[in-house]
Amino acid sequence: VCLDEKCGRKGEYECLDCHLPGLLCVDCLIKKHQFMLCHRPCKWTGEFFQLSSLSQLGAMFALGHKGAVCPH
């Protein structure tokens, strides 16, 4: 189960840089890494953790606009 108690989905991801005490679902992982773009997520395959990236997981970040989408 996802580390975020409000979520309840399957936790499959850990971050090599955060050292969290459990796994997160992909949506919670992206949300928690909104301002930590260089962190390295890994997905549990059932046998090992496979290195991934936030962009591979579908994360999109707006730089230079205080986290908001560019108005132009």
mmCIF file of N, CA and C in Angstrom:
data_model
loop_
_atom_site.group_PDB
_atom_site.id
_atom_site.type_symbol
_atom_site.label_atom_id
_atom_site.label_comp_id
_atom_site.label_asym_id
_atom_site.label_seq_id
_atom_site.Cartn_x
_atom_site.Cartn_y
_atom_site.Cartn_z
ATOM 1 N N VAL A 1 0.852 -1.179 0.000
ATOM 2 C CA VAL A 1 0.000 0.000 0.000
ATOM 3 C C VAL A 1 0.895 1.239 0.000
ATOM 4 N N CYS A 2 0.430 2.279 -0.686
ATOM 5 C CA CYS A 2 1.179 3.538 -0.779
ATOM 6 C C CYS A 2 1.452 4.114 0.608
ATOM 7 N N LEU A 3 2.627 4.685 0.774
ATOM 8 C CA LEU A 3 3.046 5.292 2.037
ATOM 9 C C LEU A 3 2.133 6.447 2.444
ATOM 10 N N ASP A 4 1.543 7.138 1.469
ATOM 11 C CA ASP A 4 0.602 8.223 1.764
ATOM 12 C C ASP A 4 -0.703 7.592 2.248
ATOM 13 N N GLU A 5 -1.023 7.762 3.510
ATOM 14 C CA GLU A 5 -2.172 7.104 4.130
ATOM 15 C C GLU A 5 -3.497 7.461 3.468
ATOM 16 N N LYS A 6 -3.597 8.637 2.868
ATOM 17 C CA LYS A 6 -4.840 9.079 2.235
ATOM 18 C C LYS A 6 -5.041 8.445 0.865
ATOM 19 N N CYS A 7 -4.017 7.857 0.301
ATOM 20 C CA CYS A 7 -4.057 7.338 -1.065
ATOM 21 C C CYS A 7 -4.705 5.953 -1.137
ATOM 22 N N GLY A 8 -4.090 4.971 -0.524
ATOM 23 C CA GLY A 8 -4.633 3.621 -0.523
ATOM 24 C C GLY A 8 -4.300 2.771 -1.737
ATOM 25 N N ARG A 9 -3.599 3.341 -2.722
ATOM 26 C CA ARG A 9 -3.214 2.559 -3.901
ATOM 27 C C ARG A 9 -1.956 1.747 -3.634
ATOM 28 N N LYS A 10 -1.611 0.912 -4.591
ATOM 29 C CA LYS A 10 -0.442 0.044 -4.464
ATOM 30 C C LYS A 10 0.847 0.867 -4.542
ATOM 31 N N GLY A 11 1.698 0.735 -3.533
ATOM 32 C CA GLY A 11 2.995 1.399 -3.536
ATOM 33 C C GLY A 11 4.012 0.547 -4.273
ATOM 34 N N GLU A 12 4.590 1.098 -5.336
ATOM 35 C CA GLU A 12 5.557 0.359 -6.153
ATOM 36 C C GLU A 12 6.886 1.085 -6.304
ATOM 37 N N TYR A 13 6.976 2.329 -5.828
ATOM 38 C CA TYR A 13 8.155 3.148 -6.087
ATOM 39 C C TYR A 13 8.838 3.585 -4.803
ATOM 40 N N GLU A 14 10.164 3.615 -4.854
ATOM 41 C CA GLU A 14 10.962 4.221 -3.800
ATOM 42 C C GLU A 14 11.863 5.256 -4.457
ATOM 43 N N CYS A 15 12.419 6.141 -3.652
ATOM 44 C CA CYS A 15 13.343 7.151 -4.153
ATOM 45 C C CYS A 15 14.708 6.890 -3.540
ATOM 46 N N LEU A 16 15.728 6.814 -4.376
ATOM 47 C CA LEU A 16 17.086 6.567 -3.887
ATOM 48 C C LEU A 16 17.617 7.720 -3.046
ATOM 49 N N ASP A 17 17.014 8.889 -3.196
ATOM 50 C CA ASP A 17 17.521 10.078 -2.521
ATOM 51 C C ASP A 17 16.731 10.477 -1.272
ATOM 52 N N CYS A 18 15.491 10.032 -1.143
ATOM 53 C CA CYS A 18 14.636 10.454 -0.022
ATOM 54 C C CYS A 18 14.744 9.572 1.211
ATOM 55 N N HIS A 19 15.017 8.309 1.045
ATOM 56 C CA HIS A 19 15.101 7.361 2.164
ATOM 57 C C HIS A 19 13.794 7.306 2.954
ATOM 58 N N LEU A 20 12.676 7.191 2.239
ATOM 59 C CA LEU A 20 11.363 7.068 2.874
ATOM 60 C C LEU A 20 11.204 5.668 3.469
ATOM 61 N N PRO A 21 10.375 5.525 4.496
ATOM 62 C CA PRO A 21 10.219 4.220 5.159
ATOM 63 C C PRO A 21 9.227 3.278 4.477
ATOM 64 N N GLY A 22 8.915 3.508 3.216
ATOM 65 C CA GLY A 22 7.973 2.652 2.502
ATOM 66 C C GLY A 22 7.910 3.031 1.037
ATOM 67 N N LEU A 23 6.949 2.450 0.332
ATOM 68 C CA LEU A 23 6.802 2.673 -1.103
ATOM 69 C C LEU A 23 5.642 3.616 -1.397
ATOM 70 N N LEU A 24 5.735 4.315 -2.520
ATOM 71 C CA LEU A 24 4.696 5.235 -2.974
ATOM 72 C C LEU A 24 4.106 4.752 -4.290
ATOM 73 N N CYS A 25 2.851 5.128 -4.563
ATOM 74 C CA CYS A 25 2.296 4.906 -5.900
ATOM 75 C C CYS A 25 2.907 5.970 -6.815
ATOM 76 N N VAL A 26 2.748 5.821 -8.107
ATOM 77 C CA VAL A 26 3.389 6.737 -9.053
ATOM 78 C C VAL A 26 2.878 8.168 -8.885
ATOM 79 N N ASP A 27 1.573 8.349 -8.663
ATOM 80 C CA ASP A 27 1.029 9.707 -8.533
ATOM 81 C C ASP A 27 1.556 10.416 -7.288
ATOM 82 N N CYS A 28 1.610 9.711 -6.166
ATOM 83 C CA CYS A 28 2.135 10.310 -4.929
ATOM 84 C C CYS A 28 3.629 10.591 -5.050
ATOM 85 N N LEU A 29 4.356 9.714 -5.724
ATOM 86 C CA LEU A 29 5.789 9.932 -5.931
ATOM 87 C C LEU A 29 6.016 11.218 -6.721
ATOM 88 N N ILE A 30 5.272 11.394 -7.805
ATOM 89 C CA ILE A 30 5.418 12.601 -8.627
ATOM 90 C C ILE A 30 5.033 13.839 -7.822
ATOM 91 N N LYS A 31 3.941 13.767 -7.085
ATOM 92 C CA LYS A 31 3.474 14.902 -6.282
ATOM 93 C C LYS A 31 4.512 15.297 -5.232
ATOM 94 N N LYS A 32 5.101 14.322 -4.554
ATOM 95 C CA LYS A 32 6.088 14.612 -3.507
ATOM 96 C C LYS A 32 7.415 15.115 -4.083
ATOM 97 N N HIS A 33 7.641 14.899 -5.376
ATOM 98 C CA HIS A 33 8.899 15.319 -5.995
ATOM 99 C C HIS A 33 8.732 16.533 -6.910
ATOM 100 N N GLN A 34 7.685 17.281 -6.693
ATOM 101 C CA GLN A 34 7.394 18.467 -7.493
ATOM 102 C C GLN A 34 8.564 19.450 -7.530
ATOM 103 N N PHE A 35 9.312 19.547 -6.444
ATOM 104 C CA PHE A 35 10.436 20.486 -6.376
ATOM 105 C C PHE A 35 11.773 19.771 -6.184
ATOM 106 N N MET A 36 11.811 18.476 -6.460
ATOM 107 C CA MET A 36 13.042 17.683 -6.326
ATOM 108 C C MET A 36 13.287 16.937 -7.643
ATOM 109 N N LEU A 37 13.566 17.686 -8.677
ATOM 110 C CA LEU A 37 13.622 17.157 -10.038
ATOM 111 C C LEU A 37 14.762 16.187 -10.298
ATOM 112 N N CYS A 38 15.798 16.230 -9.497
ATOM 113 C CA CYS A 38 16.967 15.375 -9.741
ATOM 114 C C CYS A 38 16.936 14.066 -8.959
ATOM 115 N N HIS A 39 15.886 13.842 -8.185
ATOM 116 C CA HIS A 39 15.807 12.596 -7.428
ATOM 117 C C HIS A 39 15.579 11.415 -8.359
ATOM 118 N N ARG A 40 15.968 10.228 -7.882
ATOM 119 C CA ARG A 40 15.976 9.028 -8.721
ATOM 120 C C ARG A 40 14.993 7.976 -8.207
ATOM 121 N N PRO A 41 13.813 7.884 -8.853
ATOM 122 C CA PRO A 41 12.839 6.870 -8.445
ATOM 123 C C PRO A 41 13.193 5.493 -8.995
ATOM 124 N N CYS A 42 12.785 4.465 -8.266
ATOM 125 C CA CYS A 42 12.957 3.073 -8.692
ATOM 126 C C CYS A 42 11.630 2.353 -8.497
ATOM 127 N N LYS A 43 11.280 1.487 -9.445
ATOM 128 C CA LYS A 43 10.040 0.715 -9.363
ATOM 129 C C LYS A 43 10.355 -0.715 -8.937
ATOM 130 N N TRP A 44 9.574 -1.222 -7.981
ATOM 131 C CA TRP A 44 9.711 -2.609 -7.544
ATOM 132 C C TRP A 44 9.094 -3.511 -8.599
ATOM 133 N N THR A 45 9.860 -4.448 -9.145
ATOM 134 C CA THR A 45 9.386 -5.340 -10.211
ATOM 135 C C THR A 45 8.826 -6.645 -9.663
ATOM 136 N N GLY A 46 8.969 -6.854 -8.380
ATOM 137 C CA GLY A 46 8.611 -8.130 -7.776
ATOM 138 C C GLY A 46 9.851 -8.927 -7.420
ATOM 139 N N GLU A 47 10.980 -8.536 -8.035
ATOM 140 C CA GLU A 47 12.261 -9.191 -7.766
ATOM 141 C C GLU A 47 13.359 -8.197 -7.394
ATOM 142 N N PHE A 48 13.303 -6.997 -7.972
ATOM 143 C CA PHE A 48 14.329 -5.991 -7.712
ATOM 144 C C PHE A 48 13.767 -4.611 -8.032
ATOM 145 N N PHE A 49 14.502 -3.565 -7.620
ATOM 146 C CA PHE A 49 14.118 -2.191 -7.935
ATOM 147 C C PHE A 49 14.771 -1.780 -9.251
ATOM 148 N N GLN A 50 13.950 -1.378 -10.219
ATOM 149 C CA GLN A 50 14.398 -0.945 -11.542
ATOM 150 C C GLN A 50 14.497 0.578 -11.542
ATOM 151 N N LEU A 51 15.677 1.113 -11.824
ATOM 152 C CA LEU A 51 15.878 2.556 -11.872
ATOM 153 C C LEU A 51 15.005 3.174 -12.955
ATOM 154 N N SER A 52 14.424 4.306 -12.652
ATOM 155 C CA SER A 52 13.557 5.021 -13.589
ATOM 156 C C SER A 52 13.914 6.502 -13.512
ATOM 157 N N SER A 53 13.048 7.356 -14.007
ATOM 158 C CA SER A 53 13.214 8.802 -13.863
ATOM 159 C C SER A 53 11.827 9.411 -13.744
ATOM 160 N N LEU A 54 11.765 10.602 -13.197
ATOM 161 C CA LEU A 54 10.467 11.260 -13.058
ATOM 162 C C LEU A 54 9.837 11.515 -14.423
ATOM 163 N N SER A 55 10.636 11.851 -15.417
ATOM 164 C CA SER A 55 10.083 12.081 -16.759
ATOM 165 C C SER A 55 9.553 10.793 -17.374
ATOM 166 N N GLN A 56 10.209 9.663 -17.132
ATOM 167 C CA GLN A 56 9.707 8.382 -17.632
ATOM 168 C C GLN A 56 8.369 8.022 -16.999
ATOM 169 N N LEU A 57 8.119 8.523 -15.801
ATOM 170 C CA LEU A 57 6.871 8.240 -15.103
ATOM 171 C C LEU A 57 5.761 9.207 -15.490
ATOM 172 N N GLY A 58 6.064 10.146 -16.384
ATOM 173 C CA GLY A 58 5.046 11.071 -16.879
ATOM 174 C C GLY A 58 5.015 12.412 -16.185
ATOM 175 N N ALA A 59 5.993 12.690 -15.332
ATOM 176 C CA ALA A 59 6.019 13.969 -14.625
ATOM 177 C C ALA A 59 6.389 15.088 -15.592
ATOM 178 N N MET A 60 5.691 16.201 -15.451
ATOM 179 C CA MET A 60 5.992 17.398 -16.231
ATOM 180 C C MET A 60 6.151 18.545 -15.245
ATOM 181 N N PHE A 61 7.227 19.301 -15.384
ATOM 182 C CA PHE A 61 7.516 20.378 -14.450
ATOM 183 C C PHE A 61 7.641 21.690 -15.200
ATOM 184 N N ALA A 62 7.002 22.740 -14.667
ATOM 185 C CA ALA A 62 7.082 24.076 -15.248
ATOM 186 C C ALA A 62 8.162 24.849 -14.493
ATOM 187 N N LEU A 63 9.254 25.135 -15.156
ATOM 188 C CA LEU A 63 10.360 25.847 -14.522
ATOM 189 C C LEU A 63 10.231 27.343 -14.769
ATOM 190 N N GLY A 64 10.518 28.134 -13.772
ATOM 191 C CA GLY A 64 10.518 29.579 -13.933
ATOM 192 C C GLY A 64 9.172 30.244 -13.737
ATOM 193 N N HIS A 65 8.150 29.522 -13.352
ATOM 194 C CA HIS A 65 6.821 30.103 -13.155
ATOM 195 C C HIS A 65 6.245 29.708 -11.802
ATOM 196 N N LYS A 66 7.099 29.574 -10.801
ATOM 197 C CA LYS A 66 6.695 29.212 -9.438
ATOM 198 C C LYS A 66 5.881 27.922 -9.411
ATOM 199 N N GLY A 67 6.240 26.966 -10.274
ATOM 200 C CA GLY A 67 5.570 25.673 -10.305
ATOM 201 C C GLY A 67 4.296 25.643 -11.120
ATOM 202 N N ALA A 68 3.894 26.764 -11.679
ATOM 203 C CA ALA A 68 2.663 26.829 -12.477
ATOM 204 C C ALA A 68 2.983 26.675 -13.962
ATOM 205 N N VAL A 69 1.965 26.358 -14.738
ATOM 206 C CA VAL A 69 2.121 26.237 -16.187
ATOM 207 C C VAL A 69 2.438 27.607 -16.771
ATOM 208 N N CYS A 70 3.291 27.652 -17.785
ATOM 209 C CA CYS A 70 3.656 28.908 -18.444
ATOM 210 C C CYS A 70 2.403 29.577 -19.016
ATOM 211 N N PRO A 71 2.184 30.858 -18.730
ATOM 212 C CA PRO A 71 0.983 31.538 -19.220
ATOM 213 C C PRO A 71 1.039 31.895 -20.705
ATOM 214 N N HIS A 72 2.161 31.649 -21.342
ATOM 215 C CA HIS A 72 2.289 32.034 -22.758
ATOM 216 C C HIS A 72 2.256 30.844 -23.660
#
